[in-house]
């Protein structure tokens, strides 16, 4: 890997990780039962979707592959 490729990865990946972390913080706000109503099944579906995507992400980095961009739906 060239230094240029490494520098580009660091420059691009850092902000993208921070964006994901901010999105997770935003999603956590939905746990407030004063403002939202949800079931354990809803939580399991959300967590399952996130966990599956993280597993695909890890595999992509292990194999250098890209996966599709499917969206989550209840």
Short mmCIF file of N, CA and C in Angstrom, two decimals:
data_model
loop_
_atom_site.label_atom_id
_atom_site.label_comp_id
_atom_site.label_asym_id
_atom_site.label_seq_id
_atom_site.Cartn_x
_atom_site.Cartn_y
_atom_site.Cartn_z
N UNK A 1 0.86 -1.18 0.00
CA UNK A 1 0.00 0.00 0.00
C UNK A 1 0.90 1.23 0.00
N UNK A 2 0.57 2.15 -0.86
CA UNK A 2 1.37 3.37 -0.92
C UNK A 2 1.00 4.31 0.23
N UNK A 3 1.89 5.20 0.52
CA UNK A 3 1.64 6.20 1.58
C UNK A 3 0.42 7.04 1.23
N UNK A 4 0.27 7.33 -0.06
CA UNK A 4 -0.88 8.13 -0.51
C UNK A 4 -2.20 7.40 -0.21
N UNK A 5 -2.24 6.11 -0.50
CA UNK A 5 -3.45 5.32 -0.21
C UNK A 5 -3.73 5.28 1.29
N UNK A 6 -2.68 5.12 2.08
CA UNK A 6 -2.83 5.08 3.53
C UNK A 6 -3.35 6.43 4.05
N UNK A 7 -2.78 7.50 3.57
CA UNK A 7 -3.21 8.83 3.99
C UNK A 7 -4.66 9.08 3.63
N UNK A 8 -5.06 8.65 2.43
CA UNK A 8 -6.45 8.83 2.01
C UNK A 8 -7.39 8.01 2.89
N UNK A 9 -6.99 6.78 3.23
CA UNK A 9 -7.81 5.94 4.11
C UNK A 9 -8.01 6.63 5.46
N UNK A 10 -6.94 7.10 6.05
CA UNK A 10 -7.01 7.75 7.36
C UNK A 10 -7.89 9.00 7.28
N UNK A 11 -7.73 9.77 6.23
CA UNK A 11 -8.50 11.01 6.07
C UNK A 11 -10.00 10.72 5.89
N UNK A 12 -10.33 9.67 5.16
CA UNK A 12 -11.73 9.36 4.85
C UNK A 12 -12.38 8.51 5.93
N UNK A 13 -11.69 7.50 6.42
CA UNK A 13 -12.29 6.54 7.35
C UNK A 13 -12.61 7.17 8.71
N UNK A 14 -11.73 8.01 9.22
CA UNK A 14 -11.96 8.63 10.52
C UNK A 14 -13.27 9.37 10.60
N UNK A 15 -13.52 10.31 9.71
CA UNK A 15 -14.80 11.01 9.75
C UNK A 15 -16.01 10.10 9.52
N UNK A 16 -15.85 9.08 8.71
CA UNK A 16 -16.97 8.16 8.48
C UNK A 16 -17.30 7.36 9.74
N UNK A 17 -16.27 6.94 10.47
CA UNK A 17 -16.51 6.24 11.73
C UNK A 17 -17.21 7.18 12.71
N UNK A 18 -16.75 8.42 12.78
CA UNK A 18 -17.39 9.38 13.67
C UNK A 18 -18.85 9.61 13.29
N UNK A 19 -19.15 9.60 12.00
CA UNK A 19 -20.53 9.76 11.53
C UNK A 19 -21.39 8.59 12.01
N UNK A 20 -20.86 7.37 11.93
CA UNK A 20 -21.58 6.19 12.40
C UNK A 20 -21.82 6.28 13.91
N UNK A 21 -20.80 6.68 14.64
CA UNK A 21 -20.94 6.80 16.10
C UNK A 21 -21.99 7.85 16.47
N UNK A 22 -22.02 8.96 15.74
CA UNK A 22 -23.04 9.98 16.00
C UNK A 22 -24.43 9.45 15.67
N UNK A 23 -24.54 8.67 14.61
CA UNK A 23 -25.83 8.08 14.25
C UNK A 23 -26.30 7.12 15.34
N UNK A 24 -25.37 6.35 15.91
CA UNK A 24 -25.73 5.44 17.00
C UNK A 24 -26.16 6.22 18.23
N UNK A 25 -25.49 7.32 18.52
CA UNK A 25 -25.90 8.19 19.63
C UNK A 25 -27.31 8.71 19.40
N UNK A 26 -27.61 9.09 18.17
CA UNK A 26 -28.94 9.59 17.82
C UNK A 26 -29.99 8.48 17.98
N UNK A 27 -29.65 7.28 17.53
CA UNK A 27 -30.57 6.15 17.68
C UNK A 27 -30.82 5.82 19.14
N UNK A 28 -29.80 5.98 19.97
CA UNK A 28 -29.95 5.70 21.40
C UNK A 28 -31.04 6.58 22.02
N UNK A 29 -31.22 7.77 21.49
CA UNK A 29 -32.26 8.66 22.01
C UNK A 29 -33.65 8.06 21.86
N UNK A 30 -33.81 7.15 20.92
CA UNK A 30 -35.11 6.48 20.73
C UNK A 30 -35.43 5.52 21.88
N UNK A 31 -34.48 5.28 22.77
CA UNK A 31 -34.73 4.38 23.90
C UNK A 31 -35.52 5.07 25.00
N UNK A 32 -35.73 6.37 24.90
CA UNK A 32 -36.47 7.14 25.89
C UNK A 32 -37.95 6.75 25.82
N UNK A 33 -38.41 6.00 26.81
CA UNK A 33 -39.79 5.51 26.79
C UNK A 33 -40.80 6.61 27.07
N UNK A 34 -40.36 7.77 27.50
CA UNK A 34 -41.27 8.90 27.67
C UNK A 34 -41.73 9.43 26.31
N UNK A 35 -40.84 9.35 25.32
CA UNK A 35 -41.14 9.88 23.99
C UNK A 35 -41.47 8.82 22.94
N UNK A 36 -41.07 7.58 23.19
CA UNK A 36 -41.22 6.54 22.18
C UNK A 36 -41.79 5.26 22.79
N UNK A 37 -42.50 4.51 21.96
CA UNK A 37 -43.02 3.21 22.38
C UNK A 37 -42.47 2.16 21.42
N UNK A 38 -41.87 1.13 21.96
CA UNK A 38 -41.28 0.08 21.14
C UNK A 38 -41.34 -1.23 21.91
N UNK A 39 -41.19 -2.31 21.16
CA UNK A 39 -41.23 -3.63 21.78
C UNK A 39 -39.81 -4.22 21.82
N UNK A 40 -39.67 -5.27 22.57
CA UNK A 40 -38.39 -5.98 22.62
C UNK A 40 -38.06 -6.54 21.24
N UNK A 41 -39.10 -6.92 20.50
CA UNK A 41 -38.91 -7.42 19.14
C UNK A 41 -38.33 -6.32 18.24
N UNK A 42 -38.82 -5.09 18.41
CA UNK A 42 -38.28 -3.96 17.64
C UNK A 42 -36.80 -3.78 17.93
N UNK A 43 -36.46 -3.82 19.21
CA UNK A 43 -35.05 -3.65 19.61
C UNK A 43 -34.20 -4.77 19.04
N UNK A 44 -34.70 -6.00 19.11
CA UNK A 44 -33.96 -7.14 18.57
C UNK A 44 -33.75 -7.01 17.06
N UNK A 45 -34.76 -6.52 16.34
CA UNK A 45 -34.63 -6.34 14.89
C UNK A 45 -33.58 -5.27 14.58
N UNK A 46 -33.64 -4.15 15.30
CA UNK A 46 -32.66 -3.09 15.07
C UNK A 46 -31.25 -3.59 15.36
N UNK A 47 -31.09 -4.21 16.52
CA UNK A 47 -29.77 -4.69 16.92
C UNK A 47 -29.27 -5.74 15.92
N UNK A 48 -30.16 -6.62 15.50
CA UNK A 48 -29.78 -7.66 14.54
C UNK A 48 -29.32 -7.06 13.22
N UNK A 49 -30.03 -6.03 12.75
CA UNK A 49 -29.65 -5.39 11.49
C UNK A 49 -28.29 -4.72 11.61
N UNK A 50 -28.06 -4.05 12.72
CA UNK A 50 -26.79 -3.37 12.94
C UNK A 50 -25.66 -4.38 13.08
N UNK A 51 -25.90 -5.42 13.85
CA UNK A 51 -24.89 -6.45 14.06
C UNK A 51 -24.54 -7.15 12.74
N UNK A 52 -25.55 -7.46 11.93
CA UNK A 52 -25.30 -8.10 10.64
C UNK A 52 -24.46 -7.21 9.74
N UNK A 53 -24.78 -5.92 9.72
CA UNK A 53 -24.03 -5.00 8.87
C UNK A 53 -22.59 -4.87 9.36
N UNK A 54 -22.38 -4.86 10.67
CA UNK A 54 -21.02 -4.80 11.21
C UNK A 54 -20.22 -6.04 10.85
N UNK A 55 -20.89 -7.19 10.86
CA UNK A 55 -20.21 -8.43 10.48
C UNK A 55 -19.82 -8.39 9.00
N UNK A 56 -20.72 -7.86 8.15
CA UNK A 56 -20.39 -7.72 6.74
C UNK A 56 -19.23 -6.74 6.54
N UNK A 57 -19.25 -5.67 7.31
CA UNK A 57 -18.16 -4.69 7.24
C UNK A 57 -16.82 -5.35 7.55
N UNK A 58 -16.79 -6.11 8.63
CA UNK A 58 -15.55 -6.78 9.02
C UNK A 58 -15.08 -7.73 7.92
N UNK A 59 -16.03 -8.51 7.36
CA UNK A 59 -15.67 -9.44 6.29
C UNK A 59 -15.16 -8.70 5.06
N UNK A 60 -15.76 -7.55 4.78
CA UNK A 60 -15.31 -6.75 3.63
C UNK A 60 -13.86 -6.34 3.79
N UNK A 61 -13.49 -5.94 5.01
CA UNK A 61 -12.10 -5.54 5.24
C UNK A 61 -11.18 -6.75 5.23
N UNK A 62 -11.66 -7.89 5.66
CA UNK A 62 -10.83 -9.10 5.64
C UNK A 62 -10.59 -9.57 4.21
N UNK A 63 -11.60 -9.43 3.36
CA UNK A 63 -11.51 -9.93 2.00
C UNK A 63 -11.32 -8.83 0.96
N UNK A 64 -11.47 -7.59 1.36
CA UNK A 64 -11.37 -6.49 0.43
C UNK A 64 -12.57 -6.38 -0.50
N UNK A 65 -13.73 -6.86 -0.04
CA UNK A 65 -14.94 -6.85 -0.86
C UNK A 65 -15.89 -5.76 -0.39
N UNK A 66 -16.77 -5.34 -1.29
CA UNK A 66 -17.82 -4.39 -0.93
C UNK A 66 -19.16 -5.10 -1.02
N UNK A 67 -20.04 -4.81 -0.09
CA UNK A 67 -21.37 -5.40 -0.08
C UNK A 67 -22.40 -4.36 -0.49
N UNK A 68 -23.66 -4.83 -0.67
CA UNK A 68 -24.72 -3.91 -1.10
C UNK A 68 -25.12 -2.95 0.00
N UNK A 69 -25.90 -1.96 -0.34
CA UNK A 69 -26.33 -0.92 0.59
C UNK A 69 -27.81 -1.05 0.90
N UNK A 70 -28.25 -2.21 1.34
CA UNK A 70 -29.66 -2.39 1.65
C UNK A 70 -30.05 -1.57 2.87
N UNK A 71 -31.31 -1.17 2.92
CA UNK A 71 -31.79 -0.34 4.02
C UNK A 71 -32.55 -1.18 5.03
N UNK A 72 -32.55 -0.74 6.27
CA UNK A 72 -33.28 -1.41 7.34
C UNK A 72 -34.73 -0.98 7.31
N UNK A 73 -35.63 -1.96 7.53
CA UNK A 73 -37.06 -1.69 7.67
C UNK A 73 -37.62 -2.64 8.71
N UNK A 74 -38.60 -2.17 9.45
CA UNK A 74 -39.26 -3.02 10.45
C UNK A 74 -40.17 -4.01 9.74
#
